[in-house]
Tab-separated table of C-alpha atoms in Angstrom:
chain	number	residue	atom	x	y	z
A	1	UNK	CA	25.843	10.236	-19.627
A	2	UNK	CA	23.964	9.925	-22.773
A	3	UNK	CA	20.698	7.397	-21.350
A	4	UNK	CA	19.293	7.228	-25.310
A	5	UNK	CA	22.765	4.722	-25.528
A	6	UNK	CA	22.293	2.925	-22.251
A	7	UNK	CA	24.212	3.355	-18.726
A	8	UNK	CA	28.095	2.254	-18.964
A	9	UNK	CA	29.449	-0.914	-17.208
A	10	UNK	CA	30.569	0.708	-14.092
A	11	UNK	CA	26.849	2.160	-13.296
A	12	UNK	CA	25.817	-1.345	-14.473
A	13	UNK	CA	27.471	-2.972	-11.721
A	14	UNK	CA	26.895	-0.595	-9.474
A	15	UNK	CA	23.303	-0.600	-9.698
A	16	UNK	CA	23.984	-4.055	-9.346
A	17	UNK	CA	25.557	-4.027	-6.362
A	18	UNK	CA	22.871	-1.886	-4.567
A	19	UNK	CA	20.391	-4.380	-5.896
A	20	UNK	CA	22.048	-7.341	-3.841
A	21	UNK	CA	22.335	-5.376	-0.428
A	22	UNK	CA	19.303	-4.362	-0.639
A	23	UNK	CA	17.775	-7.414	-1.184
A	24	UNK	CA	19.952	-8.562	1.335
A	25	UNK	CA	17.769	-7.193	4.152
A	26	UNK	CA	14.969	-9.494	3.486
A	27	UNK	CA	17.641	-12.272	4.083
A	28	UNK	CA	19.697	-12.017	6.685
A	29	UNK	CA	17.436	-13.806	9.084
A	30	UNK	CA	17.102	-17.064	7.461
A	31	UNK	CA	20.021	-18.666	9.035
A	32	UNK	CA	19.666	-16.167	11.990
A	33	UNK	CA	16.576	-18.032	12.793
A	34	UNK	CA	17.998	-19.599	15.805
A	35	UNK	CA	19.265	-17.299	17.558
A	36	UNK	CA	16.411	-14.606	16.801
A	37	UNK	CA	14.097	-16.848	18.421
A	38	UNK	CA	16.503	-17.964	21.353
A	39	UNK	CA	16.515	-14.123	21.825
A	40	UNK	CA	12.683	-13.355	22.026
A	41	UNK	CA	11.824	-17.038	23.100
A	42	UNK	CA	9.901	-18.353	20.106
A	43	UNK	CA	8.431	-21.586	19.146
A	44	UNK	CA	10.504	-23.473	16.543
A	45	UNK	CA	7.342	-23.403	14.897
A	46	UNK	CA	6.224	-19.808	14.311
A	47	UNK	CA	10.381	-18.502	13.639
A	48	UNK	CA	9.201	-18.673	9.439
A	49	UNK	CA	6.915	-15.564	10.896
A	50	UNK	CA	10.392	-13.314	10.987
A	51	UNK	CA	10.641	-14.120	7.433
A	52	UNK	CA	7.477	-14.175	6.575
A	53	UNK	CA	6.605	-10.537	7.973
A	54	UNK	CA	9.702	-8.916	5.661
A	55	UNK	CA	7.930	-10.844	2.713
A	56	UNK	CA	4.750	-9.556	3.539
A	57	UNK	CA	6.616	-6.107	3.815
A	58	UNK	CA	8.155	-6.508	0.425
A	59	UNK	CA	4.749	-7.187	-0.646
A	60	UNK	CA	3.049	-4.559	0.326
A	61	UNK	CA	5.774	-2.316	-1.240
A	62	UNK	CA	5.615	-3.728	-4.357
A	63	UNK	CA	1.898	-2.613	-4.869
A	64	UNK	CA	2.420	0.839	-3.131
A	65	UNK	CA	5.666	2.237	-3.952
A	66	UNK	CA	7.143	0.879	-6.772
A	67	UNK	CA	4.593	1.863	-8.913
A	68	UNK	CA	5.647	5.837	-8.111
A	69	UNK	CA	9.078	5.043	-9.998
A	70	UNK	CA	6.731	5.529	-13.314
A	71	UNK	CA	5.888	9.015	-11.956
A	72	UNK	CA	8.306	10.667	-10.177
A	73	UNK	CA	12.192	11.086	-10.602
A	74	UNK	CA	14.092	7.607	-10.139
A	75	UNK	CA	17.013	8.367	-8.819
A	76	UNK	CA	15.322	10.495	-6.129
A	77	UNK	CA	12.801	7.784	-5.565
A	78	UNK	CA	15.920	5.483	-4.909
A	79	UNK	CA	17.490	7.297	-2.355
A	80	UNK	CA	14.371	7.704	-0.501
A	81	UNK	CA	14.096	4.125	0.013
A	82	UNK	CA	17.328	3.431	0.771
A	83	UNK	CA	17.368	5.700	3.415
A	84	UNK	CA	14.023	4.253	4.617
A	85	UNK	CA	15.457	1.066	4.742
A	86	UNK	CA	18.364	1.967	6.825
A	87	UNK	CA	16.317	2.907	9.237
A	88	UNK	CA	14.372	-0.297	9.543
A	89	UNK	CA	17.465	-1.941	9.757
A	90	UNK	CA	18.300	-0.338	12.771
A	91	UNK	CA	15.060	-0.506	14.296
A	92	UNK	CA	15.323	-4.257	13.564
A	93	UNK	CA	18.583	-4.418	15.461
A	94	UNK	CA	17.390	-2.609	18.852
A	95	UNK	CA	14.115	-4.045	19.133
A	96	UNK	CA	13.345	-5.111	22.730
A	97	UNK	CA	10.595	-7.477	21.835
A	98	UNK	CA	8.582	-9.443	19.447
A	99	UNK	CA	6.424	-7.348	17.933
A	100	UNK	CA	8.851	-5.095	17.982
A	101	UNK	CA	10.916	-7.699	15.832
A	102	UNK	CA	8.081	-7.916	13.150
A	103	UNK	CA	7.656	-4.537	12.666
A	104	UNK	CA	10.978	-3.474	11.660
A	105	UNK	CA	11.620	-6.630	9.497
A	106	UNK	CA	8.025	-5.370	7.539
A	107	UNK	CA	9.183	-2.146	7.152
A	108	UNK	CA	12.693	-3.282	5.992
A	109	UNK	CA	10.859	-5.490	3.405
A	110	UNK	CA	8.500	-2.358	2.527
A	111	UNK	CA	11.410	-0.148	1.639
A	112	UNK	CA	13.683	-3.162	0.236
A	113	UNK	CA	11.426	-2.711	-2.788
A	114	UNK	CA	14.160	-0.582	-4.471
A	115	UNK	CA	15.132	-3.334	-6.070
A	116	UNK	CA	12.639	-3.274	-8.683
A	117	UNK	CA	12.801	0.388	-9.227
A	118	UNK	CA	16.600	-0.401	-9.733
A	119	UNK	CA	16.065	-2.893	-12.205
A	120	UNK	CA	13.497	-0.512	-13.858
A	121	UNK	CA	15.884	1.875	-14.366
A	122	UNK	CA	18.497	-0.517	-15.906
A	123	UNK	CA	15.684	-1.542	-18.207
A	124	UNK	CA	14.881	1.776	-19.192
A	125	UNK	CA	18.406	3.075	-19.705
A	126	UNK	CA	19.613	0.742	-22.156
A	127	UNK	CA	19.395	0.149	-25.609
A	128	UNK	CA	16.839	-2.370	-26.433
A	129	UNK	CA	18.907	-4.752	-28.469
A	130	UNK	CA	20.982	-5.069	-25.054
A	131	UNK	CA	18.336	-5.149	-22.420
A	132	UNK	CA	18.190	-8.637	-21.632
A	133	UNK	CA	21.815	-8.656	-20.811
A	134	UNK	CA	21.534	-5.434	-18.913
A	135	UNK	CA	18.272	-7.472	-16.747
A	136	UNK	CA	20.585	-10.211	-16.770
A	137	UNK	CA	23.673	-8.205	-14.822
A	138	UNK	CA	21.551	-6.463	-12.393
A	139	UNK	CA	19.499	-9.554	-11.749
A	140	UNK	CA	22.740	-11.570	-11.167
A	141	UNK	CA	23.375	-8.687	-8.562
A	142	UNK	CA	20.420	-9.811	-6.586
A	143	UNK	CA	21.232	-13.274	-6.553
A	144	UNK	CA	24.570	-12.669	-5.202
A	145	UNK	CA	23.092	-10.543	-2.489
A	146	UNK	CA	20.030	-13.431	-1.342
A	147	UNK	CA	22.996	-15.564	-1.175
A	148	UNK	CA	25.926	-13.557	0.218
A	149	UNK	CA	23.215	-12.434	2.935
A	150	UNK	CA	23.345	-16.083	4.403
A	151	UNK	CA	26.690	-16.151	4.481
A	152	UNK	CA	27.707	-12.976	5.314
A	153	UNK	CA	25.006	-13.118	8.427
A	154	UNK	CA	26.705	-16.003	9.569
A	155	UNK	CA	30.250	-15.080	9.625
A	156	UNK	CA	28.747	-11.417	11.312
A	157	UNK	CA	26.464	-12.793	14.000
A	158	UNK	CA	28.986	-15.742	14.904
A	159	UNK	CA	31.911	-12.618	15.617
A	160	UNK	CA	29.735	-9.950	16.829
A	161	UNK	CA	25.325	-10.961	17.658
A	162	UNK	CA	22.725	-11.196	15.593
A	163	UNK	CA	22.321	-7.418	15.729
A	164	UNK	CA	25.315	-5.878	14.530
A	165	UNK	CA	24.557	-7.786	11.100
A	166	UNK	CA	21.273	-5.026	10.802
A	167	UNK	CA	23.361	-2.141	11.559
A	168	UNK	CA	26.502	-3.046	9.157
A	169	UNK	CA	24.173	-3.121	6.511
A	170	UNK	CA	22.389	-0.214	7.279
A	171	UNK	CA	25.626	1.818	7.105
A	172	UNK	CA	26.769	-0.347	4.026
A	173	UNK	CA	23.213	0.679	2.635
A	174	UNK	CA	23.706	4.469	2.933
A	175	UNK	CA	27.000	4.882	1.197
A	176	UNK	CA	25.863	2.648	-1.312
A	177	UNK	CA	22.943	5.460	-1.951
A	178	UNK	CA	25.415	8.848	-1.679
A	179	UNK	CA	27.343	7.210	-3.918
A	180	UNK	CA	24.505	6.301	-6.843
A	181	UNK	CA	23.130	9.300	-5.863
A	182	UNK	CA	26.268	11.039	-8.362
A	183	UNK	CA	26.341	8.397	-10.418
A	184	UNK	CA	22.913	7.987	-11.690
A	185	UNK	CA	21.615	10.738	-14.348
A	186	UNK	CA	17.774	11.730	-13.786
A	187	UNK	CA	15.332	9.492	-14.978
A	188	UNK	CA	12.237	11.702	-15.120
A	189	UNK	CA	8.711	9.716	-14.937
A	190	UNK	CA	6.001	9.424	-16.986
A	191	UNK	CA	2.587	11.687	-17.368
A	192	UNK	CA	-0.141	9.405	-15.436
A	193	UNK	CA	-1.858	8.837	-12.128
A	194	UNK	CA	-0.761	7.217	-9.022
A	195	UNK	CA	-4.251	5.216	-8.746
A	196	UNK	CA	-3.593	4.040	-12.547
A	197	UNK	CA	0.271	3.109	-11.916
A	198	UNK	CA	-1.059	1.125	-8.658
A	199	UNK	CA	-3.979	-0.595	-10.506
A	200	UNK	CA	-1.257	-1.837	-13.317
A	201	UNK	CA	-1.249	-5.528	-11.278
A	202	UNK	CA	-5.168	-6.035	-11.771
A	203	UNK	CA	-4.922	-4.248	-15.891
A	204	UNK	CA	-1.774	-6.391	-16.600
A	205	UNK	CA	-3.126	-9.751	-15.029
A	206	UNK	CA	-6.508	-9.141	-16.591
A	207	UNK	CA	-5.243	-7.695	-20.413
A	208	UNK	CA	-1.831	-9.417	-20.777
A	209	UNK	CA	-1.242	-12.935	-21.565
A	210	UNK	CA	2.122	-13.013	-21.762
A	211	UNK	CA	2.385	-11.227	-18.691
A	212	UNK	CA	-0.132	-13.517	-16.379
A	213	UNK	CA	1.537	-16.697	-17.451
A	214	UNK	CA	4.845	-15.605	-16.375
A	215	UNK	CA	3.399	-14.274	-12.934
A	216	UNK	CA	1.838	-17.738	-11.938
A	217	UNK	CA	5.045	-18.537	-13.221
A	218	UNK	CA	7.008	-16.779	-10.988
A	219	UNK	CA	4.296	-17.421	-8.174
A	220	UNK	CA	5.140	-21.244	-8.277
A	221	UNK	CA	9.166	-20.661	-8.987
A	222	UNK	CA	9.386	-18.809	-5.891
A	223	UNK	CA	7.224	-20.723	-3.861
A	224	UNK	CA	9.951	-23.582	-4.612
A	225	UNK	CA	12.600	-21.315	-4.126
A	226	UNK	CA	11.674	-19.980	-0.511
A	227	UNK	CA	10.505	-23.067	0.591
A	228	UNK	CA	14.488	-24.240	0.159
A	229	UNK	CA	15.938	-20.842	1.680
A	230	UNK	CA	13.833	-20.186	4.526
A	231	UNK	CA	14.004	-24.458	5.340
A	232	UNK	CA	17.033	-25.745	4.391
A	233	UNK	CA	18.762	-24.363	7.819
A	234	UNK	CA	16.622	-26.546	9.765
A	235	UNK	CA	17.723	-29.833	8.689
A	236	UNK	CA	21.340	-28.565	8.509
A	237	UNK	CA	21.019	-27.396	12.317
A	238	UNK	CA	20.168	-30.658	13.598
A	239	UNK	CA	21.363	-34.368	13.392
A	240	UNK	CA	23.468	-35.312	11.942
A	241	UNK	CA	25.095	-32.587	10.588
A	242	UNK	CA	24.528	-30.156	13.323
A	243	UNK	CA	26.339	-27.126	11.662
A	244	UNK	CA	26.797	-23.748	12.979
A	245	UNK	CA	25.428	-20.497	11.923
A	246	UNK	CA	28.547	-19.759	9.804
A	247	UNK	CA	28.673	-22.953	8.080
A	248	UNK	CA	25.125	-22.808	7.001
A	249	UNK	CA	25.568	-19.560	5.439
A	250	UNK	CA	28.665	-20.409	4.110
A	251	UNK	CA	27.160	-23.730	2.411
A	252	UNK	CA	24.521	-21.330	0.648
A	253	UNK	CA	27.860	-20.551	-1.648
A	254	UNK	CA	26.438	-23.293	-3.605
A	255	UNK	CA	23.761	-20.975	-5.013
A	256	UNK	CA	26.617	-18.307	-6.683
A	257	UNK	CA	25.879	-20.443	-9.740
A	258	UNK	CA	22.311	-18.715	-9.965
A	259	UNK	CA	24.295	-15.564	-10.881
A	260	UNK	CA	25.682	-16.818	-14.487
A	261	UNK	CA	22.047	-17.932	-14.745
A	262	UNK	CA	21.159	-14.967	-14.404
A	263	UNK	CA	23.195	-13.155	-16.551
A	264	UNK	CA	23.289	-16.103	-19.063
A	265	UNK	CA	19.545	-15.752	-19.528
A	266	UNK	CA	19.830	-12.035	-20.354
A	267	UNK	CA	22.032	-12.952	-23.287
A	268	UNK	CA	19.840	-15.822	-23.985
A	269	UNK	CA	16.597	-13.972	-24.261
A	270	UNK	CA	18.070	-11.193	-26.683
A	271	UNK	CA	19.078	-13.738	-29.384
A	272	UNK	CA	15.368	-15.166	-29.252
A	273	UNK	CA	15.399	-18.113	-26.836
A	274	UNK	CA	13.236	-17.588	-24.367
A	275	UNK	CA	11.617	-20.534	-25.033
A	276	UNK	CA	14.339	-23.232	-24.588
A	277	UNK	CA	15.760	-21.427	-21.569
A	278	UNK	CA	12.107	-22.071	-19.984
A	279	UNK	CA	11.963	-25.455	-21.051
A	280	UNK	CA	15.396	-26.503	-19.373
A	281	UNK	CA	14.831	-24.245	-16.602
A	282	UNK	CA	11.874	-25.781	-15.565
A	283	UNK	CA	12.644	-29.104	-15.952
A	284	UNK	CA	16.084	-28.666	-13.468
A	285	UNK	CA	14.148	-27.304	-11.214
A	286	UNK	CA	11.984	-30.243	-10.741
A	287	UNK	CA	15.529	-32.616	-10.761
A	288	UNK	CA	16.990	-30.070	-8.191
A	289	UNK	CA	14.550	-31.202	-5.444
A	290	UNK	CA	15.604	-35.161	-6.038
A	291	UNK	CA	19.141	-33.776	-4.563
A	292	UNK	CA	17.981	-31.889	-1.854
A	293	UNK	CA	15.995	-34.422	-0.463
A	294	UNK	CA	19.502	-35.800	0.726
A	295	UNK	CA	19.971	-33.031	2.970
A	296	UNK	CA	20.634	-35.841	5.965
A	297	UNK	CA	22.724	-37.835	4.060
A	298	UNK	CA	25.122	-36.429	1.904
A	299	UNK	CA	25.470	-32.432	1.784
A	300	UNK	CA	27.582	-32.697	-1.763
A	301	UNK	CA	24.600	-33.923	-3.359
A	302	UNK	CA	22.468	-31.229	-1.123
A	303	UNK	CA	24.727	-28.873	-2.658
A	304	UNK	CA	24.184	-29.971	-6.079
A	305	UNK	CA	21.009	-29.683	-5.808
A	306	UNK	CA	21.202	-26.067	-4.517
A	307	UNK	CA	23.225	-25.298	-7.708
A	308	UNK	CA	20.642	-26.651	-10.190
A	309	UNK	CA	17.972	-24.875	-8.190
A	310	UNK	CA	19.184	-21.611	-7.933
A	311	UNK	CA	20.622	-21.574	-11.792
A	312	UNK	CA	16.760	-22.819	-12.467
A	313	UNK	CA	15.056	-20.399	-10.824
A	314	UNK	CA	16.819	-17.590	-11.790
A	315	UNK	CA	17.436	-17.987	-15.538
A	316	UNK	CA	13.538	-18.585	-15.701
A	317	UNK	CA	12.925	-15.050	-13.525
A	318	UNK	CA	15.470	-12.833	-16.242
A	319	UNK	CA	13.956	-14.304	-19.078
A	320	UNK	CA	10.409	-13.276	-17.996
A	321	UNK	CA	11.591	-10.058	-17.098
A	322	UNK	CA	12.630	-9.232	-20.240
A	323	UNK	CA	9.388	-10.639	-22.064
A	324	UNK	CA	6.926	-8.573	-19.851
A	325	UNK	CA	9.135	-5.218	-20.489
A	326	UNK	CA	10.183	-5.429	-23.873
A	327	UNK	CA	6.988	-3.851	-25.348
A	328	UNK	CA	6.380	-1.284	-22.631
A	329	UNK	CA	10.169	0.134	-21.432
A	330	UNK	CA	8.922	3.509	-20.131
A	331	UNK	CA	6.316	1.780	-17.558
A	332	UNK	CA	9.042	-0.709	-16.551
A	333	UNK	CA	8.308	-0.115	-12.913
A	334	UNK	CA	4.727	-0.940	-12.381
A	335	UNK	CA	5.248	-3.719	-14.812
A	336	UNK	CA	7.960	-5.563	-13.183
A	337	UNK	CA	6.498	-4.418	-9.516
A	338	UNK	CA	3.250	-5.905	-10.270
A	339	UNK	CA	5.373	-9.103	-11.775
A	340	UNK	CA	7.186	-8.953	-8.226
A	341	UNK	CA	3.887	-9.166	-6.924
A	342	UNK	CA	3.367	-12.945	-7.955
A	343	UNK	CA	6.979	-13.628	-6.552
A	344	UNK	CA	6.545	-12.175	-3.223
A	345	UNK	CA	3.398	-14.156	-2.767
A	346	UNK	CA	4.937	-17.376	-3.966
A	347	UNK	CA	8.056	-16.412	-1.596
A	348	UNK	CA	6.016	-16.206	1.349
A	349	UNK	CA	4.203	-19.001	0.666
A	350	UNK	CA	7.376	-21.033	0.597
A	351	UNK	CA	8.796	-19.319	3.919
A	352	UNK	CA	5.850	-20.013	5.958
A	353	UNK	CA	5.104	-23.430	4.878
A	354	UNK	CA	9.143	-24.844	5.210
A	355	UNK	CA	9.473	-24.396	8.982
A	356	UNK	CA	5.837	-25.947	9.823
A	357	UNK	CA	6.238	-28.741	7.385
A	358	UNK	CA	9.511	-29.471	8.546
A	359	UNK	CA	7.974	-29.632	12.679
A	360	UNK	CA	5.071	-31.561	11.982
A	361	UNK	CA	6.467	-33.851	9.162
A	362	UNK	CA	10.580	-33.702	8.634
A	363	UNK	CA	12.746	-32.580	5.755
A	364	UNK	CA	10.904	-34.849	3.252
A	365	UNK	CA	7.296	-33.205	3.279
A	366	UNK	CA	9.237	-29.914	2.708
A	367	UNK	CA	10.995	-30.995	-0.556
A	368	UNK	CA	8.003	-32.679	-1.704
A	369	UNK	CA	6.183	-29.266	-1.169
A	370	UNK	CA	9.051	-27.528	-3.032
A	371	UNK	CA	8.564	-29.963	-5.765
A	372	UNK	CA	5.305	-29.916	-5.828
A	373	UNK	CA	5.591	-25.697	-6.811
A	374	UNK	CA	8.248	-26.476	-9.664
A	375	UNK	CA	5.800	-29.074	-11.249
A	376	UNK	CA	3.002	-26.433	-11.213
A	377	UNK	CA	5.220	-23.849	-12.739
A	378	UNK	CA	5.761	-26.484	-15.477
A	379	UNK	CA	2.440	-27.162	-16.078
A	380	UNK	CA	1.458	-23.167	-16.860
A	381	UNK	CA	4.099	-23.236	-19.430
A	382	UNK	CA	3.291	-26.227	-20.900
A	383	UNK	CA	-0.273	-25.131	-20.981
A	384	UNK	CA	0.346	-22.168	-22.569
A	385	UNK	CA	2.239	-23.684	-25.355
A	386	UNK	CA	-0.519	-26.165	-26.038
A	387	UNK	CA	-3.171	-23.185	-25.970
A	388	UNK	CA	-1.221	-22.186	-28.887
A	389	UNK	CA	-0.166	-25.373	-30.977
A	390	UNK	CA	-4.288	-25.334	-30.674
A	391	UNK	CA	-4.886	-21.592	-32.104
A	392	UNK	CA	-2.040	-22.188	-34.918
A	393	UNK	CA	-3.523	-25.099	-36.227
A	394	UNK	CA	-6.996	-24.040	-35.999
A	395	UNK	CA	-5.606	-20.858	-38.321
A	396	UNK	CA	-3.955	-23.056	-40.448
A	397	UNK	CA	-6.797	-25.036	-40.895
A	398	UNK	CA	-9.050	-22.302	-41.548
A	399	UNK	CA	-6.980	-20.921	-44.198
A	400	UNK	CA	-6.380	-24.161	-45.486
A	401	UNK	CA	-10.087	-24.282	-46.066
A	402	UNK	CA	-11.253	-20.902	-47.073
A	403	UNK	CA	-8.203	-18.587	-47.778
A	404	UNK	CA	-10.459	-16.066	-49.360
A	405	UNK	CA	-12.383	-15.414	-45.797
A	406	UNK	CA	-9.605	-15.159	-43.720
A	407	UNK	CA	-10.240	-14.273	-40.425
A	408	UNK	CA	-8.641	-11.322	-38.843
A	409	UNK	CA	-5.718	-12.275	-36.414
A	410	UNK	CA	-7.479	-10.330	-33.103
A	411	UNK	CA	-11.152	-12.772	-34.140
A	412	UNK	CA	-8.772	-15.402	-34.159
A	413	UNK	CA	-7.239	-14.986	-30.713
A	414	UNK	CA	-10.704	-14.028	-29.500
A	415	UNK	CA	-13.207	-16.282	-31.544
A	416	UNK	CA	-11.536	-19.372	-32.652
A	417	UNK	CA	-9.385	-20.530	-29.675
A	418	UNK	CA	-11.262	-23.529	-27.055
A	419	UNK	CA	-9.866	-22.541	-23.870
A	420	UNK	CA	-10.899	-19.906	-21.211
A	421	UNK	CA	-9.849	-18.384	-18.283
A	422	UNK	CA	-6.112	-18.218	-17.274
A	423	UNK	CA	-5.156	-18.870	-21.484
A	424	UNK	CA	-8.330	-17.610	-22.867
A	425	UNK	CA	-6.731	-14.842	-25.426
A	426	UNK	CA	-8.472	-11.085	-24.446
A	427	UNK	CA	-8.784	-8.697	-27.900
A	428	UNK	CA	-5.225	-8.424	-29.261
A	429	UNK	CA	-3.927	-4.605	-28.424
A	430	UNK	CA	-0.695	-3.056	-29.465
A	431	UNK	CA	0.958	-3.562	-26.208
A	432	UNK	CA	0.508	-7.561	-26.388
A	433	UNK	CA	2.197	-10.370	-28.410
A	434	UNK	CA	0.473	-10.581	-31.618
A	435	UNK	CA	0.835	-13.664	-33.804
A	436	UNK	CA	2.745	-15.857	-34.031
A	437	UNK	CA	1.611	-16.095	-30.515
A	438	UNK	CA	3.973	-14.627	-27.769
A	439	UNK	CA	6.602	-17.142	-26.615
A	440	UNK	CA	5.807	-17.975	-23.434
């Protein structure tokens, strides 16, 4: 396989399909939550800890091992993990107690970082003019897993425990890996340090508008989008509905719609609109929580507002994937891990806070909270593009007045421009957006 053309559909999907079971493992419990804590007798209150602790897992992966796919072989790296999460997965399904419990479901999240190495790799193996589209496939791979995993937990766990859903996947998992493990040319690293690759997050947050916008971004899109996921079984579980473990997962089929986000974004963000797909993204995300804040009273417009939600969410996530990697394709993995970062944060966030919302002030506190994150992630973008309506006119005023003492464009971005901070504009390098200003 030639990788100066790009991978061929059937590795495309493939990679794609590893990408959704294993970010499957980071899912499974959300509508498991019952019986996981009927099993180890836990509060109602503390079950968004089981979440939570794969989260934190993912987390902690993000900053220490997906930064190694920029260094060492990829495909090697890959199957590595995989294997590593297998084994969590079935350390997960014997554990005896609680902390037992939390352990395995960090570890699973540690090693379910693959993910992003796997969406690296699609990034780096395909022709630029085609790399949105490429994001956009592999991406719509993890979206089908987060929501399969609901529903695929349910149907499992209803037929056979809780348990057996951890080991099916760990054996799923593993042939998934000897089978990539053919497939998949070498993808060699780049020359560099480990400590460098891992202090990307702090370089690109601190360097990199384009790229910190997007995070808070994504730290605020996925806060919204966990606090739906890891809450939305709670109302469903109760009155009036009172729906079983398989019907919850199977009502997360709503969110299948995120996948031709997904992929529709890729396409999107190659022809140039990144912008517009932000816009409308954002905007239906706030709208989607005014639906699911009918979760007790009508589930069609609960699912409606799980389609416009998911489709949100993750046409927004592709398209700032592909504006944070499109300058810098060969350090695609500690760029998109340290994006990850900000969404594994804001996923947390949204896990912990849905169940102890939900006990101490019912369904409507939680959708406020989750609509409360979508309205933030709207105000950093429009922010942003008001930071630069202000720099372009203040350049087109200054030329305007004195076109023979035109300032340069890097003492514009750093001289001229009002604001500080979060949009303050550090010294224009060749690895960020130069003028006209990136579009964010």
């Amino acid at each position: 396989m030639n990788t100066d053309r790009g991978i061929d559909r059937t590795t495309t999907i493939l990679l794609a399909t590893l990408c959704g079971v294993s970010v499957a493992n980071i899912y499974y419990a959300q509508p498991l939550l019952a019986l996981i804590g009927s099993s180890f007798s836990m509060r109602r209150a503390t079950l968004g800890l089981v979440v939570g602790a794969a989260q934190l897992g993912y987390l902690i992966g993000l900053v220490l091992l997906v930064p190694l796919s920029d260094l060492v072989d990829r495909r090697r790296l890959i199957v590595v993990q995989i294997v590593g999460a297998a084994l969590c997965l079935l350390l997960v399904a014997s554990s005896t107690d609680t902390v037992m419990l939390l352990i395995g479901m960090g570890l699973t999240g540690l090693f379910s970082v693959v993910v992003q190495v796997l969406v690296a790799s699609a990034a780096i193996l395909t022709d630029p003019h085609h790399r949105g589209r490429t994001i956009g496939t592999v991406t719509s791979g993890v979206v089908v897993g987060i929501i399969l995993a609901r529903t695929a937990s349910g149907l499992i766990a209803d037929a056979a425990g809780w348990r057996s859903v951890y080991t099916s996947s760990a054996a799923l998992s593993l042939v998934l890996a000897a089978i990539l493990a053919r497939r998949l040319p070498p993808i060699p690293g780049v020359r560099g340090t480990y400590r460098r690759a891992v202090g990307s997050l702090f370089t690109m947050t601190t360097t990199n508008r384009v790229f910190r916008i997007r995070a808070l971004m994504a730290f605020f899109l996925f806060a919204s989008f966990g606090t739906l996921w890891s809450g939305m079984a709670l109302p469903l579980s109760g009155d009036p509905w009172n729906l079983s473990v398989t019907q919850i997962g199977a009502f997360g089929i709503a969110g299948l719609v995120g996948a031709v986000g997904a992929k529709r974004a890729g396409l999107w963000a190659d022809c140039g609109h990144d912008r517009s797909v932000t816009a409308v993204g954002l905007t239906l995300l706030g709208l989607s929580w005014v639906a699911i804040a009918q979760a007790p009273r009508s589930l069609i417009v609960l699912a409606a507002g799980v389609v416009l939600l998911d489709f949100a969410v993750q046409a927004v996530h592709v398209t700032s994937q592909h504006m944070i990697v499109q300058h810098s394709p060969d350090s695609a993995g500690s760029i998109i891990g340290s994006y990850m970062v900000f969404y594994s944060l804001g996923s947390a966030l949204g896990a912990f806070g849905a169940s102890s919302l939900f006990v101490e002030f019912g369904w409507t506190a939680v959708c406020l909270s989750g609509g409360l994150y979508g309205v933030l992630a709207l105000t950093v973008w429009v922010a942003s593009n008001l930071t630069d309506f202000t720099v372009r006119s203040c350049t087109a005023s200054h030329t305007r007045s004195s076109p023979a003492s035109r300032p340069s464009r890097a003492w514009i971005a750093c001289r001229i421009h009002p604001c500080h901070g979060l949009f303050r504009r550090s010294k224009l390098r060749e690895h960020q957006v130069r003028l006209p200003y990136g579009r964010c």
